[in-house]
PDB file of C-alpha atoms in Angstrom:
ATOM      1  CA  UNK A 630     -10.084   9.938  15.284  1.00 95.00           C
ATOM      2  CA  UNK A 631      -9.131  12.211  12.374  1.00 96.00           C
ATOM      3  CA  UNK A 632      -7.359  14.640  14.712  1.00 97.00           C
ATOM      4  CA  UNK A 633      -5.653  11.822  16.634  1.00 98.00           C
ATOM      5  CA  UNK A 634      -4.351  10.186  13.446  1.00 97.00           C
ATOM      6  CA  UNK A 635      -3.163  13.574  12.161  1.00 97.00           C
ATOM      7  CA  UNK A 636      -1.226  14.177  15.419  1.00 97.00           C
ATOM      8  CA  UNK A 637       0.263  10.677  15.247  1.00 97.00           C
ATOM      9  CA  UNK A 638       1.479  11.104  11.661  1.00 97.00           C
ATOM     10  CA  UNK A 639       2.798  14.613  12.281  1.00 95.00           C
ATOM     11  CA  UNK A 640       4.802  13.237  15.230  1.00 96.00           C
ATOM     12  CA  UNK A 641       6.668  10.778  12.990  1.00 95.00           C
ATOM     13  CA  UNK A 642       4.044   8.026  13.096  1.00 97.00           C
ATOM     14  CA  UNK A 643       3.614   5.548  10.250  1.00 98.00           C
ATOM     15  CA  UNK A 644       0.466   4.102   8.659  1.00 98.00           C
ATOM     16  CA  UNK A 645       0.191   1.122   6.311  1.00 98.00           C
ATOM     17  CA  UNK A 646      -3.194   0.528   4.721  1.00 97.00           C
ATOM     18  CA  UNK A 647      -4.486  -2.069   2.297  1.00 96.00           C
ATOM     19  CA  UNK A 648      -8.044  -3.158   1.521  1.00 94.00           C
ATOM     20  CA  UNK A 649      -9.040  -6.697   2.336  1.00 88.00           C
ATOM     21  CA  UNK A 650      -9.360  -8.516  -0.982  1.00 86.00           C
ATOM     22  CA  UNK A 651      -8.619  -5.291  -2.848  1.00 87.00           C
ATOM     23  CA  UNK A 652     -12.085  -3.947  -2.053  1.00 90.00           C
ATOM     24  CA  UNK A 653     -12.941  -0.985  -4.280  1.00 91.00           C
ATOM     25  CA  UNK A 654     -15.311   0.323  -1.603  1.00 95.00           C
ATOM     26  CA  UNK A 655     -12.470   0.409   0.927  1.00 96.00           C
ATOM     27  CA  UNK A 656     -10.191   2.015  -1.658  1.00 95.00           C
ATOM     28  CA  UNK A 657     -12.672   4.849  -2.242  1.00 96.00           C
ATOM     29  CA  UNK A 658     -13.301   5.321   1.481  1.00 96.00           C
ATOM     30  CA  UNK A 659      -9.597   5.297   2.368  1.00 97.00           C
ATOM     31  CA  UNK A 660      -8.779   7.910  -0.250  1.00 96.00           C
ATOM     32  CA  UNK A 661     -11.611  10.119   1.012  1.00 95.00           C
ATOM     33  CA  UNK A 662     -10.737   9.782   4.698  1.00 96.00           C
ATOM     34  CA  UNK A 663      -6.943  10.129   4.423  1.00 97.00           C
ATOM     35  CA  UNK A 664      -7.512  13.494   2.696  1.00 95.00           C
ATOM     36  CA  UNK A 665      -9.332  14.584   5.848  1.00 96.00           C
ATOM     37  CA  UNK A 666      -6.364  13.517   7.971  1.00 97.00           C
ATOM     38  CA  UNK A 667      -3.599  15.128   5.922  1.00 94.00           C
ATOM     39  CA  UNK A 668      -5.353  17.736   3.840  1.00 88.00           C
ATOM     40  CA  UNK A 669      -2.076  19.275   2.584  1.00 82.00           C
ATOM     41  CA  UNK A 670      -0.580  15.941   1.455  1.00 86.00           C
ATOM     42  CA  UNK A 671      -1.635  13.848  -1.521  1.00 89.00           C
ATOM     43  CA  UNK A 672      -1.399  10.143  -2.193  1.00 95.00           C
ATOM     44  CA  UNK A 673       1.089   9.628  -4.986  1.00 97.00           C
ATOM     45  CA  UNK A 674       2.421   6.563  -6.742  1.00 98.00           C
ATOM     46  CA  UNK A 675       5.758   5.543  -5.241  1.00 98.00           C
ATOM     47  CA  UNK A 676       8.415   5.482  -7.944  1.00 98.00           C
ATOM     48  CA  UNK A 677      10.437   2.369  -8.657  1.00 98.00           C
ATOM     49  CA  UNK A 678      13.398   4.164  -7.030  1.00 98.00           C
ATOM     50  CA  UNK A 679      11.630   4.618  -3.680  1.00 98.00           C
ATOM     51  CA  UNK A 680      13.621   2.940  -0.857  1.00 98.00           C
ATOM     52  CA  UNK A 681      10.628   0.785   0.124  1.00 98.00           C
ATOM     53  CA  UNK A 682      11.199  -1.248  -3.035  1.00 98.00           C
ATOM     54  CA  UNK A 683      14.915  -1.798  -2.321  1.00 98.00           C
ATOM     55  CA  UNK A 684      15.555  -1.713   1.433  1.00 97.00           C
ATOM     56  CA  UNK A 685      15.936  -5.522   1.655  1.00 98.00           C
ATOM     57  CA  UNK A 686      14.579  -7.267  -1.427  1.00 97.00           C
ATOM     58  CA  UNK A 687      15.052  -5.476  -4.728  1.00 98.00           C
ATOM     59  CA  UNK A 688      11.464  -5.437  -6.031  1.00 98.00           C
ATOM     60  CA  UNK A 689      11.058  -4.391  -9.648  1.00 98.00           C
ATOM     61  CA  UNK A 690       7.524  -5.746 -10.137  1.00 97.00           C
ATOM     62  CA  UNK A 691       4.955  -7.801  -8.288  1.00 97.00           C
ATOM     63  CA  UNK A 692       2.756 -10.649  -9.400  1.00 94.00           C
ATOM     64  CA  UNK A 693      -0.948 -10.708  -8.662  1.00 92.00           C
ATOM     65  CA  UNK A 694      -3.239 -13.583  -7.787  1.00 90.00           C
ATOM     66  CA  UNK A 695      -4.961 -15.722 -10.416  1.00 87.00           C
ATOM     67  CA  UNK A 696      -8.158 -13.635 -10.354  1.00 85.00           C
ATOM     68  CA  UNK A 697      -6.224 -10.473 -11.183  1.00 85.00           C
ATOM     69  CA  UNK A 698      -4.199 -12.240 -13.863  1.00 81.00           C
ATOM     70  CA  UNK A 699      -7.399 -13.369 -15.588  1.00 83.00           C
ATOM     71  CA  UNK A 700      -9.255 -10.081 -15.198  1.00 79.00           C
ATOM     72  CA  UNK A 701      -9.246  -7.426 -17.855  1.00 68.00           C
ATOM     73  CA  UNK A 702      -7.921  -4.867 -15.396  1.00 75.00           C
ATOM     74  CA  UNK A 703      -4.266  -3.973 -15.886  1.00 82.00           C
ATOM     75  CA  UNK A 704      -2.541  -3.922 -12.548  1.00 89.00           C
ATOM     76  CA  UNK A 705       0.600  -1.809 -12.090  1.00 93.00           C
ATOM     77  CA  UNK A 706       4.031  -3.441 -11.922  1.00 95.00           C
ATOM     78  CA  UNK A 707       4.546  -1.709  -8.550  1.00 97.00           C
ATOM     79  CA  UNK A 708       1.356  -1.026  -6.580  1.00 96.00           C
ATOM     80  CA  UNK A 709       2.324   1.170  -3.640  1.00 98.00           C
ATOM     81  CA  UNK A 710       1.221   4.752  -3.110  1.00 98.00           C
ATOM     82  CA  UNK A 711       2.313   7.075  -0.355  1.00 98.00           C
ATOM     83  CA  UNK A 712       1.919  10.369   1.440  1.00 97.00           C
ATOM     84  CA  UNK A 713       4.907  12.336   2.625  1.00 96.00           C
ATOM     85  CA  UNK A 714       5.109  14.127   5.966  1.00 94.00           C
ATOM     86  CA  UNK A 715       8.199  16.143   6.833  1.00 90.00           C
ATOM     87  CA  UNK A 716      10.212  14.596   4.002  1.00 90.00           C
ATOM     88  CA  UNK A 717       9.411  10.956   4.786  1.00 93.00           C
ATOM     89  CA  UNK A 718       6.749   8.688   3.374  1.00 97.00           C
ATOM     90  CA  UNK A 719       4.602   8.315   6.486  1.00 97.00           C
ATOM     91  CA  UNK A 720       1.608   6.663   4.810  1.00 98.00           C
ATOM     92  CA  UNK A 721       2.011   3.680   2.511  1.00 98.00           C
ATOM     93  CA  UNK A 722      -1.091   2.420   0.768  1.00 98.00           C
ATOM     94  CA  UNK A 723      -1.692  -0.512  -1.534  1.00 97.00           C
ATOM     95  CA  UNK A 724      -5.007  -0.452  -3.404  1.00 95.00           C
ATOM     96  CA  UNK A 725      -4.577  -4.228  -3.826  1.00 94.00           C
ATOM     97  CA  UNK A 726      -4.823  -6.700  -0.972  1.00 92.00           C
ATOM     98  CA  UNK A 727      -1.571  -7.755   0.659  1.00 93.00           C
ATOM     99  CA  UNK A 728      -2.877  -9.331   3.891  1.00 89.00           C
ATOM    100  CA  UNK A 729      -4.107 -12.493   2.184  1.00 83.00           C
ATOM    101  CA  UNK A 730      -0.608 -13.109   0.930  1.00 84.00           C
ATOM    102  CA  UNK A 731       0.750 -12.725   4.456  1.00 88.00           C
ATOM    103  CA  UNK A 732      -1.608 -15.518   5.513  1.00 85.00           C
ATOM    104  CA  UNK A 733      -0.371 -17.631   2.595  1.00 77.00           C
ATOM    105  CA  UNK A 734      -3.523 -17.598   0.491  1.00 72.00           C
ATOM    106  CA  UNK A 735      -5.749 -15.224  -1.367  1.00 66.00           C
ATOM    107  CA  UNK A 736      -9.490 -15.245  -1.810  1.00 78.00           C
ATOM    108  CA  UNK A 737     -10.638 -16.578  -5.187  1.00 79.00           C
ATOM    109  CA  UNK A 738     -12.260 -13.324  -6.344  1.00 82.00           C
ATOM    110  CA  UNK A 739      -9.934 -10.864  -4.642  1.00 89.00           C
ATOM    111  CA  UNK A 740      -7.811  -8.118  -6.156  1.00 91.00           C
ATOM    112  CA  UNK A 741      -4.705  -9.355  -4.306  1.00 92.00           C
ATOM    113  CA  UNK A 742      -0.958  -9.362  -4.703  1.00 93.00           C
ATOM    114  CA  UNK A 743       0.386 -12.928  -4.975  1.00 92.00           C
ATOM    115  CA  UNK A 744       1.524 -14.362  -1.609  1.00 92.00           C
ATOM    116  CA  UNK A 745       5.292 -14.481  -2.274  1.00 94.00           C
ATOM    117  CA  UNK A 746       5.370 -10.872  -3.431  1.00 96.00           C
ATOM    118  CA  UNK A 747       3.026  -9.750  -0.641  1.00 95.00           C
ATOM    119  CA  UNK A 748       5.509 -11.149   1.882  1.00 96.00           C
ATOM    120  CA  UNK A 749       8.491  -9.498   0.170  1.00 97.00           C
ATOM    121  CA  UNK A 750       6.635  -6.162   0.074  1.00 97.00           C
ATOM    122  CA  UNK A 751       5.607  -6.554   3.706  1.00 97.00           C
ATOM    123  CA  UNK A 752       9.165  -7.133   4.905  1.00 97.00           C
ATOM    124  CA  UNK A 753      10.409  -4.128   2.926  1.00 98.00           C
ATOM    125  CA  UNK A 754       7.579  -1.941   4.263  1.00 98.00           C
ATOM    126  CA  UNK A 755       8.315  -2.913   7.876  1.00 97.00           C
ATOM    127  CA  UNK A 756      12.044  -2.242   7.453  1.00 98.00           C
ATOM    128  CA  UNK A 757      11.286   1.101   5.801  1.00 98.00           C
ATOM    129  CA  UNK A 758       8.922   2.098   8.626  1.00 97.00           C
ATOM    130  CA  UNK A 759      11.516   1.160  11.265  1.00 96.00           C
ATOM    131  CA  UNK A 760      14.357   3.100   9.644  1.00 94.00           C
ATOM    132  CA  UNK A 761      12.713   6.269   8.299  1.00 91.00           C
TER     133      UNK A 761
END
């Protein structure tokens, strides 16, 4: 699977990943495994100028669910990280859950992006993937 995913990404494929409920275990495993796939690329924080934050909606910061707002953990204003292949960001990763927001709710103890912002991010990510 590592070799197949590497071939896919090197042939202009695109990967979006996000842990269900912002699982720290998934986050650690994803970071470990994606290094195996693209050993010469590194996950890096996407800057606020990255096209994924502006391709449709102009996203300057995201809100997080109630659990994250009440936790002592400081969440970043913009959560996305990426890996570049041949000059394009071919892997976009959010260490915070976005899928719950796409379903319109988040789990009570999840490290999730709030639903409205998860949807806005999702639309921008899809448009970015289709045009880059």
